[in-house]
């Protein structure tokens, strides 16, 4: 599989994604030219409500709604709800919420394939009358056996030559509930010798005595996907029916139904589905992760679902930009997760409020700073956007800094704090470490004693002396205590779906995909933070409030994505010979 890894350069250099030509845009342009659909562009996004939408669906959503929008066309939302045993109202609602959140609008065109059940039944009757469909009594296993293989033709069902009248009667009785599940099916009568297995008399209706989430017990026969899909497109007047590559071999069948019935004929176009590194993208696998408790739910922030990404702090803008940037092609490829994160950082960099938050606190007492004194220091809200203004941050004698920002024995190129060293506190003063207080038993560092230079307010020394490190900090007396959840990729292997260990793809789950830090000290500004706000904790990454688990008394923040860590890079470079 080809690897796509574009645009992981500096956020500042890259521009917002501008529409690139691709083969579907070209097809639509050509159709305008030839007036194929009378200058109309009408697409649809057709999810099956059997799970939550994931980032792969976002590609399809952006493509379908995007193509409609850029051509003054329409895009429908259609639930492909023909499988009552796997579908639920919960999924319908989550899909509606997710597509809206991504920024798309279907107007009054929210449809359900189940709305067409009566119409589809009539179409099936028409096929029977034409001698193009028959009721088959073979068992599912027999049907499979008769089907043949890629190299051998199939065999015709012994029921293939039933009269129209007999077929009509049996089909009517299938609908009336006279037969058990699996005892009979309605099949298209096409060609058992076709090199395309999909054309070997495919099943178009099956008996299933199951309650449907919308039609209840009204039906006990349900149409199959291939039959339903093209006819639904036709009923809705869709022009370009865009689907993923695995349906390419189904296109002759799509066309066959429409042609045999002589109805309006949309054009099916296939494109390559999105695959992303370090995650899985099939609803079956994702629902397995939920069911087996590997994640807390469909909206776990580690999931590639839209609800998970939203909870993690992804923005619709970042996802749309990603979907534009990956392009649309005919060939399967694997996109690097780093590209998705790049698009996210690019967007958050523009809009996130900068704050200071200490995740792994180390107490620092500034010995020469007067007890009880508090200074309000001015801090910049977003250097990318002066309009976001400034805020006041309190400074006092006892502060917290990041444990990682101190080393008793600083290695080469470590420019942060160490015994006897001087660093700058962001927006505040230079401080110098004069003593290290340790637990006598364990040797653990309990606090640092420092002094500050009152002449360095704002971070510059009048005598021109320089310091190389600037640390973030939070005043102890003013800090907001919070839980912070750090996420890493859910899988350790770039392509988990390819892993075939004992339990398949779950073998390479990352045991450290979630790290919970319970005692973090954050800047006061974050008290009462709204879930739809985006923050950059300086030097740490982008964060947001967890919309479900956070409360004013016990705030919980999710790390959306880290900033790139220059120190990690230096360490890596040092490891190399
Ligand atoms: P999954 O394989 O995740 O179960 P699906 O194809 O069964 O997905 P549907 O609900 O049928 O899920 O998908 C709705 C639409 O989204 C379809 O048109 C499908 O082709 C498209 N789609 C699904 N997965 C992807 C993907 N990874 N990349 C692009 N489009 C996708
Ligand atoms: Mg599907």
Coordinates of C-alpha atoms in Angstrom, one line a residue, residues 154-375:
X154 CA -21.9 -21.4 -10.6
X155 CA -24.8 -23.8 -11.0
X156 CA -28.3 -22.7 -11.6
X157 CA -30.8 -23.2 -8.7
X158 CA -33.4 -25.9 -9.3
X159 CA -36.0 -23.2 -8.5
X160 CA -34.8 -20.8 -11.1
X161 CA -37.4 -21.6 -13.6
X162 CA -40.5 -21.2 -11.5
X163 CA -43.4 -19.5 -13.2
X164 CA -44.0 -15.8 -12.5
X165 CA -47.3 -16.7 -10.9
X166 CA -45.7 -19.1 -8.5
X167 CA -42.9 -16.7 -7.7
X168 CA -45.5 -13.9 -7.1
X169 CA -47.5 -16.1 -4.8
X170 CA -44.4 -17.3 -2.9
X171 CA -43.0 -13.7 -2.6
X172 CA -46.3 -12.5 -1.3
X173 CA -46.4 -15.3 1.2
X174 CA -42.8 -14.5 2.3
X175 CA -44.0 -11.0 3.0
X176 CA -47.1 -12.3 4.9
X177 CA -44.9 -14.2 7.3
X178 CA -45.8 -17.7 6.1
X179 CA -42.1 -18.9 6.1
X180 CA -39.3 -19.2 8.6
X181 CA -36.1 -17.2 8.5
X182 CA -33.6 -18.6 6.0
X183 CA -36.1 -20.9 4.4
X184 CA -36.5 -18.9 1.2
X185 CA -35.0 -15.9 -0.5
X186 CA -35.9 -13.8 -3.6
X187 CA -33.0 -13.8 -6.1
X188 CA -32.3 -11.8 -9.2
X189 CA -32.2 -14.0 -12.3
X190 CA -29.1 -12.9 -14.1
X191 CA -26.3 -15.3 -15.0
X192 CA -24.8 -18.1 -13.0
X193 CA -21.8 -18.3 -15.4
X194 CA -20.9 -14.6 -15.1
X195 CA -17.2 -14.0 -14.3
X196 CA -18.5 -11.4 -11.7
X197 CA -19.8 -13.3 -8.7
X198 CA -22.1 -10.5 -7.8
X199 CA -24.0 -11.2 -11.0
X200 CA -24.7 -14.9 -10.2
X201 CA -28.3 -14.6 -9.2
X202 CA -27.7 -12.5 -6.1
X203 CA -30.2 -12.5 -3.2
X204 CA -32.3 -9.5 -3.2
X205 CA -34.7 -10.3 -0.3
X206 CA -34.4 -12.4 2.8
X207 CA -36.8 -13.5 5.4
X208 CA -36.0 -12.0 8.9
X209 CA -38.6 -12.0 11.6
X210 CA -37.0 -9.1 13.4
X211 CA -38.3 -5.7 14.7
X212 CA -36.9 -2.8 12.8
X213 CA -36.0 0.4 14.6
X214 CA -38.3 2.4 12.4
X215 CA -40.8 0.0 10.8
X216 CA -41.3 -2.2 13.8
X217 CA -42.9 -5.5 13.0
X218 CA -44.4 -4.4 9.8
X219 CA -41.9 -6.3 7.7
X220 CA -40.5 -9.8 8.0
X221 CA -38.7 -9.6 4.6
X222 CA -35.8 -7.2 4.1
X223 CA -34.2 -6.1 0.9
X224 CA -30.4 -6.6 0.5
X225 CA -28.0 -3.7 0.2
X226 CA -27.2 -3.9 -3.5
X227 CA -30.8 -3.9 -4.4
X228 CA -31.8 -1.2 -2.0
X229 CA -28.9 1.1 -2.6
X230 CA -29.1 1.9 -6.3
X231 CA -32.9 2.1 -6.2
X232 CA -32.8 4.5 -3.2
X233 CA -30.3 6.7 -5.2
X234 CA -32.7 6.5 -8.2
X235 CA -35.8 7.4 -6.1
X236 CA -34.0 10.4 -4.6
X237 CA -32.8 11.7 -8.0
X238 CA -29.1 11.3 -7.0
X239 CA -26.7 12.1 -9.9
X240 CA -23.4 10.9 -8.6
X241 CA -23.5 8.0 -6.3
X242 CA -20.1 8.0 -4.7
X243 CA -18.9 4.9 -2.8
X244 CA -15.8 3.2 -1.8
X245 CA -13.7 0.9 -4.0
X246 CA -15.0 -2.4 -2.7
X247 CA -18.2 -1.7 -4.6
X248 CA -16.6 -1.5 -8.0
X249 CA -17.4 -5.1 -8.6
X250 CA -21.0 -4.4 -7.6
X251 CA -21.5 -1.6 -10.2
X252 CA -22.7 -4.0 -12.9
X253 CA -25.4 -5.1 -10.5
X254 CA -26.2 -1.5 -9.5
X255 CA -26.7 -0.8 -13.2
X256 CA -28.6 -4.0 -13.9
X257 CA -31.4 -3.3 -11.4
X258 CA -31.9 0.2 -12.7
X259 CA -31.8 -0.9 -16.4
X260 CA -34.1 -3.9 -15.9
X261 CA -36.6 -1.7 -14.1
X262 CA -36.2 1.2 -16.6
X263 CA -36.0 3.8 -13.9
X264 CA -33.9 7.0 -13.5
X265 CA -30.2 6.0 -13.5
X266 CA -27.6 7.7 -11.3
X267 CA -23.9 7.0 -11.9
X268 CA -21.9 5.1 -9.4
X269 CA -18.3 6.3 -8.9
X270 CA -15.8 4.5 -6.6
X271 CA -12.9 6.0 -4.7
X272 CA -10.3 4.6 -2.3
X273 CA -11.3 4.5 1.4
X274 CA -9.3 6.2 4.0
X275 CA -6.9 4.1 6.0
X276 CA -5.0 5.8 8.9
X277 CA -1.9 4.5 10.6
X278 CA -2.0 3.2 14.3
X279 CA -5.8 2.8 14.3
X280 CA -8.5 0.6 12.9
X281 CA -11.4 1.9 10.8
X282 CA -14.0 -0.8 10.5
X283 CA -17.2 -0.5 12.5
X284 CA -17.0 -4.2 13.4
X285 CA -13.5 -3.8 14.9
X286 CA -14.4 -0.5 16.6
X287 CA -17.6 -2.0 18.1
X288 CA -15.4 -4.9 19.3
X289 CA -13.1 -2.5 21.1
X290 CA -16.2 -1.0 22.9
X291 CA -17.8 -4.4 23.7
X292 CA -14.6 -5.9 25.1
X293 CA -13.9 -2.8 27.2
X294 CA -10.6 -1.9 25.6
X295 CA -12.0 1.7 25.5
X296 CA -14.7 3.4 27.5
X297 CA -17.1 3.7 24.7
X298 CA -17.6 4.8 21.1
X299 CA -16.6 8.3 22.2
X300 CA -13.5 7.4 24.0
X301 CA -11.0 10.1 23.0
X302 CA -8.6 7.4 21.7
X303 CA -11.2 6.2 19.2
X304 CA -11.0 7.3 15.5
X305 CA -14.7 8.0 15.7
X306 CA -15.9 11.5 15.1
X307 CA -17.4 11.6 18.6
X308 CA -14.1 10.4 20.1
X309 CA -12.1 13.0 18.1
X310 CA -14.6 15.7 19.1
X311 CA -14.2 14.8 22.8
X312 CA -10.5 14.7 22.4
X313 CA -10.6 18.3 21.1
X314 CA -10.4 17.9 17.4
X315 CA -12.2 20.7 15.4
X316 CA -14.4 20.2 12.4
X317 CA -12.2 22.7 10.6
X318 CA -9.1 20.5 11.2
X319 CA -10.9 17.3 10.0
X320 CA -12.3 19.1 6.9
X321 CA -8.9 20.4 6.1
X322 CA -7.4 16.9 6.5
X323 CA -10.0 15.4 4.2
X324 CA -9.3 18.0 1.5
X325 CA -5.6 17.5 1.8
X326 CA -5.5 13.7 1.5
X327 CA -7.2 14.0 -1.8
X328 CA -9.4 11.5 -3.6
X329 CA -7.9 8.6 -5.6
X330 CA -8.7 5.3 -7.1
X331 CA -5.9 3.4 -5.4
X332 CA -5.9 2.2 -1.7
X333 CA -3.4 4.0 0.5
X334 CA -2.5 4.4 4.1
X335 CA -2.4 8.0 5.5
X336 CA 0.0 8.8 8.3
X337 CA -1.7 9.8 11.5
X338 CA 0.9 12.6 11.7
X339 CA -0.9 14.3 8.9
X340 CA -4.2 14.4 10.8
X341 CA -2.4 15.7 13.8
X342 CA -0.6 18.3 11.6
X343 CA -4.0 19.6 10.4
X344 CA -5.2 19.8 13.9
X345 CA -2.2 21.7 15.2
X346 CA -2.4 24.1 12.3
X347 CA -6.0 24.9 13.3
X348 CA -5.5 25.0 17.0
X349 CA -2.4 27.1 16.7
X350 CA -4.6 29.8 15.2
X351 CA -7.4 29.7 17.7
X352 CA -6.2 28.3 21.0
X353 CA -5.9 30.5 24.1
X354 CA -2.4 30.1 25.6
X355 CA -2.3 29.3 29.2
X356 CA 0.2 27.8 31.7
X357 CA -0.4 24.4 33.2
X358 CA 1.9 22.2 35.3
X359 CA 1.2 18.6 34.7
X360 CA 3.8 16.9 37.0
X361 CA 4.4 19.6 39.6
X362 CA 7.5 20.4 41.5
X363 CA 7.2 22.9 44.3
X364 CA 9.5 26.0 44.2
X365 CA 9.9 28.4 47.0
X366 CA 11.4 31.8 46.0
X367 CA 13.2 32.7 49.2
X368 CA 13.7 36.4 48.6
X369 CA 10.2 37.0 47.3
X370 CA 8.1 38.7 50.1
X371 CA 5.5 36.4 51.8
X372 CA 1.9 37.3 51.0
X373 CA 2.8 39.4 48.0
X374 CA 1.0 38.8 44.7
X375 CA 1.8 40.4 41.4

